[in-house]
Coordinates of C-alpha atoms in Angstrom, one line a residue:
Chain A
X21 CA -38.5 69.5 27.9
X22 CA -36.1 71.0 30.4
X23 CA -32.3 70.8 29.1
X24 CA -28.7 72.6 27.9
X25 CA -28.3 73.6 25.0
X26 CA -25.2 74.5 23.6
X27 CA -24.5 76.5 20.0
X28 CA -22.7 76.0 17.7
X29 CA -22.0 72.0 17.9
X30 CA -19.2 72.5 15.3
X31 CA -16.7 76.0 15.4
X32 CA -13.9 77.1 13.5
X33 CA -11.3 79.3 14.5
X34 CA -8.5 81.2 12.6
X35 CA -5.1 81.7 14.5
X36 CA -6.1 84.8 16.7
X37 CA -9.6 85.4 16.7
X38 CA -11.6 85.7 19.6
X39 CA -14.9 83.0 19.2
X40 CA -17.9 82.5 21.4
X41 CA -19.9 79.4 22.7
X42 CA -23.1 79.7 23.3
X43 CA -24.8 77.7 26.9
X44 CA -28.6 77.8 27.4
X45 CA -30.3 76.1 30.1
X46 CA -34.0 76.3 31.5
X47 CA -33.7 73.8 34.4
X48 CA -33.6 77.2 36.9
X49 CA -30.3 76.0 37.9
X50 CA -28.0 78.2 40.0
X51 CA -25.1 76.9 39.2
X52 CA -23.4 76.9 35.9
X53 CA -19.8 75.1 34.4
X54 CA -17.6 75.0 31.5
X55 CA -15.1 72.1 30.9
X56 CA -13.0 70.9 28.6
X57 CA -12.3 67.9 27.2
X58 CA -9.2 66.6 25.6
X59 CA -8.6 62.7 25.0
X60 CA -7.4 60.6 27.8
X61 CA -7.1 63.7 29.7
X62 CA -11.0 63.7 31.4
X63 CA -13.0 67.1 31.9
X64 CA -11.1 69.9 33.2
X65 CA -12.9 72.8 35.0
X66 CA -12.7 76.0 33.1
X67 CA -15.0 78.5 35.0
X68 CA -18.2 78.2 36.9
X69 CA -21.0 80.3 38.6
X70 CA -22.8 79.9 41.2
X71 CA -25.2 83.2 41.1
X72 CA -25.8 85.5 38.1
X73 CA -23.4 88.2 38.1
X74 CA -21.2 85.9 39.8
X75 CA -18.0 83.3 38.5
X76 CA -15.1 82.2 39.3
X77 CA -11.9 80.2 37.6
X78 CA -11.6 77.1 37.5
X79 CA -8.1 74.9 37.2
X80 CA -7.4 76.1 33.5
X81 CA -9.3 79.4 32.9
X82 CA -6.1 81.2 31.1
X83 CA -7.1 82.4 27.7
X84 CA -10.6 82.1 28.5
X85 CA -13.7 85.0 30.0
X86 CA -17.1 84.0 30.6
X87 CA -19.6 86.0 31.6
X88 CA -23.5 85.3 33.8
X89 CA -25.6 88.4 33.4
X90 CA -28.8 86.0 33.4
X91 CA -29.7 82.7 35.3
X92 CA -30.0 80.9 32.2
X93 CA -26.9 81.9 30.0
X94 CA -23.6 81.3 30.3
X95 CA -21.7 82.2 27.5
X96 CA -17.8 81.2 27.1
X97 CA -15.3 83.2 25.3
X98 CA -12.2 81.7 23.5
X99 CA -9.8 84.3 23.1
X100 CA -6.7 84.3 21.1
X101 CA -4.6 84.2 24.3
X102 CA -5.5 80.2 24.3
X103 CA -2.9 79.5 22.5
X104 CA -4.6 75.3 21.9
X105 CA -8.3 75.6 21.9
X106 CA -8.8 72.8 19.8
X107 CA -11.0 70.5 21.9
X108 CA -14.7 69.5 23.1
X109 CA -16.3 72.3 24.8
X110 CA -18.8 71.1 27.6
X111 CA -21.2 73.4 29.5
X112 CA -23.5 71.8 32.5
X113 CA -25.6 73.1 35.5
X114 CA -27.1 72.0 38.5
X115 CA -28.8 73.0 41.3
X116 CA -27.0 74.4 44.7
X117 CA -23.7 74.1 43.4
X118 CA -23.0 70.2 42.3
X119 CA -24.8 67.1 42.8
X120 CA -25.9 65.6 39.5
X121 CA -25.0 67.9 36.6
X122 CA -26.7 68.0 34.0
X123 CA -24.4 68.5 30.5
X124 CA -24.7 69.8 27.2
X125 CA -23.9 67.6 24.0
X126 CA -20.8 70.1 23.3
X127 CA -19.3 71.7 21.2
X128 CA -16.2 71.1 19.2
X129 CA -14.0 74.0 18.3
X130 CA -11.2 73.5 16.1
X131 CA -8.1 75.9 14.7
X132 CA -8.0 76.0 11.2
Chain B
X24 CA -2.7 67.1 40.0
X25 CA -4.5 64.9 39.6
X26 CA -6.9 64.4 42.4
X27 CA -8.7 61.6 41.1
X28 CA -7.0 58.8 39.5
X29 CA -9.3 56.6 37.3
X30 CA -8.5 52.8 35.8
X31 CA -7.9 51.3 33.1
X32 CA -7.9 53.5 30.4
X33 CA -9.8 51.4 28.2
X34 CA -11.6 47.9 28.7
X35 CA -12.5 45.3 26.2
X36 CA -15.5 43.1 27.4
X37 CA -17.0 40.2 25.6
X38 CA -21.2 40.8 25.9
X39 CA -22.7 39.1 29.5
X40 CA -19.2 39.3 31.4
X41 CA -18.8 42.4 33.7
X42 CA -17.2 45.3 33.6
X43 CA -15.2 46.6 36.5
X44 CA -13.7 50.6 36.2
X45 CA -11.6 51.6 39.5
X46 CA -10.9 55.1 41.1
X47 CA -8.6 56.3 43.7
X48 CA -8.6 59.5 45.2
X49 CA -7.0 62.1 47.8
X50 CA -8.7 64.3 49.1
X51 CA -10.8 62.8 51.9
X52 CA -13.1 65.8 52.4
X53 CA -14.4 64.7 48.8
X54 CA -18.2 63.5 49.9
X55 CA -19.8 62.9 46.6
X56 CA -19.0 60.6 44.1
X57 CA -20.8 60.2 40.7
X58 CA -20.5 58.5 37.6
X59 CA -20.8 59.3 34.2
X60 CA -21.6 57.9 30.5
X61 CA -20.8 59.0 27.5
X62 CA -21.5 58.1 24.3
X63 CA -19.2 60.0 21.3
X64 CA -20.3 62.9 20.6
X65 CA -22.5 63.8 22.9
X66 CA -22.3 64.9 27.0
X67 CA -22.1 63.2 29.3
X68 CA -25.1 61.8 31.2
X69 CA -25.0 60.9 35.1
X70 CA -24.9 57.2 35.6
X71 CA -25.4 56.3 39.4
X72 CA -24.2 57.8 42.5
X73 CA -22.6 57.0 46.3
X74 CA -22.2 59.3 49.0
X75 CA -19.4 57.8 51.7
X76 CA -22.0 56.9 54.4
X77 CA -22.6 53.6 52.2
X78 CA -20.6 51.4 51.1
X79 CA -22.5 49.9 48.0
X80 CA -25.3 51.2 45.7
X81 CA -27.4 49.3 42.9
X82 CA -29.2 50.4 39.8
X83 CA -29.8 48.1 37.8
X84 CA -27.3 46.7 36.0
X85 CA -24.8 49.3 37.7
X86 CA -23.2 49.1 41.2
X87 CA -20.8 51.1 43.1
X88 CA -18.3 50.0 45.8
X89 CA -17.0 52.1 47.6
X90 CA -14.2 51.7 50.4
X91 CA -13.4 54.4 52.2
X92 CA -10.2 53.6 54.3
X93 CA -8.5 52.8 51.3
X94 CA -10.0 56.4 49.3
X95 CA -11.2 53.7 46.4
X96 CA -14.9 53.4 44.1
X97 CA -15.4 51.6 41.7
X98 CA -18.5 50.9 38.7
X99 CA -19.4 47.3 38.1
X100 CA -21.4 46.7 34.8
X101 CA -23.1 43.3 35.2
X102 CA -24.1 41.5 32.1
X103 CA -22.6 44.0 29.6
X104 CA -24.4 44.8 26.4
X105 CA -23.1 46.2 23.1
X106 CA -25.3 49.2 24.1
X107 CA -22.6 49.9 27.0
X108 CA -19.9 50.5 25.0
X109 CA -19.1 54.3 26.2
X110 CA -16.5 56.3 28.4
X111 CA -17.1 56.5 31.5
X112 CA -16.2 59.0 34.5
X113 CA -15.6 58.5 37.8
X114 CA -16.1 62.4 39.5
X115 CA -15.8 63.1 43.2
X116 CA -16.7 66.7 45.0
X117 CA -16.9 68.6 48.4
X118 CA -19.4 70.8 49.8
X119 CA -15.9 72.6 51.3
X120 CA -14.9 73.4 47.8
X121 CA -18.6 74.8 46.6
X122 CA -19.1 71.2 44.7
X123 CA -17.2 71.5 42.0
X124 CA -16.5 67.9 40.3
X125 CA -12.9 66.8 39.8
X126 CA -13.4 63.8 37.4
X127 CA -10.7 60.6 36.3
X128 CA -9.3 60.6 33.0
X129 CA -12.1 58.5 31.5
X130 CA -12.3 54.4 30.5
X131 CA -13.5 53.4 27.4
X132 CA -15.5 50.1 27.0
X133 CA -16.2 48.2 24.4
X134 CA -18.3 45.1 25.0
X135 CA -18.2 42.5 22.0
X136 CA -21.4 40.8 20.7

């Protein structure tokens, strides 16, 4: 079955490391996303990519890097410049840019 | 800013009634507007959609209005089920802006047995 899948569901992160969430899809989307979610607050765009070898920031991509160096993976990298990472981590895709994402289940990174 | 105000944060509903989530938005280029479910825990899933040149849509259980003078959409749930009970999105995008989704801040529903 064609789908997202996003590793680890569950990270840990000590005060100034650097930790990195996995996004896998094999839809053959072009276009891939990372949000955030915080309660009450909805999703929040962190980065997105519309080609491989291609992204761009979204509304809150400081402390954050991604990178797209194949169609299917879009990895997202926490660094210790986030100074409150603690939240639900949600990758999607779709095709041509938007129009009916389809998301990951998440993952949920907490500081410890 | 907030480009995409969504209402109420949180709606209680006994099982049958209907459910009834509001959004407002600003940008008036936006010419997609989805909805989302979901459940705890999990991502979220796309519910039903409207694009501006209609002013209602059905699936089911689920409709959309949409008004466009007035930059409003809502999600009706007719006869709510327990198996509802989930947050749910209101999103809007624009082909200008490469499609991105802005979404609401989210409504929870819980529909009572």
């Amino acid at each position: 079955d064609g789908g997202i899948t996003q590793s680890p569901k569950y990270l840990f992160r000590k005060e100034g490391q650097n930790v990195t969430l996995s996004c896998e899809q094999n839809l053959n989307h072009d276009a891939m996303y990372w949000y955030r979610q915080d309660p009450g607050q909805g999703l929040r765009l962190i980065y997105y990519s519309q080609i491989v070898n291609d992204f761009q920031k979204g509304d809150i991509a400081e402390g954050y890097s991604v990178s797209r160096e194949k169609k299917e993976s879009f990895p997202l990298t926490v660094t210790s410049a986030q100074k409150n990472p603690t939240a639900f981590y949600l990758c999607a895709s779709s095709v041509q840019q938007g129009d009916g994402y389809t998301f990951g289940s998440g993952t949920r990174l907490t500081v410890v | 800013q907030q480009q995409v105000k969504q209402s109420p944060q949180s709606l209680i509903v006994q099982k049958g009634g209907i459910s009834i989530i509001n959004c407002a938005y600003e940008n008036t280029a936006f010419d997609y507007f989805p909805w989302y479910q979901q459940f705890p825990g999990k991502g979220p899933a796309l519910l039903i959609a409207i694009r501006p040149d209609v002013s209602e849509k059905k699936e089911g259980r689920f409709t959309i209005s949409f008004n466009k003078s007035a930059k409003q959409f809502s999600l009706h749930i007719m006869d709510s089920q327990p198996g509802d009970s989930a947050t749910y999105f209101c999103a809007a995008s624009t082909k200008a802006a490469g499609n991105k989704l802005t979404f609401g801040g989210g409504t929870r529903v819980l529909v009572k047995p």
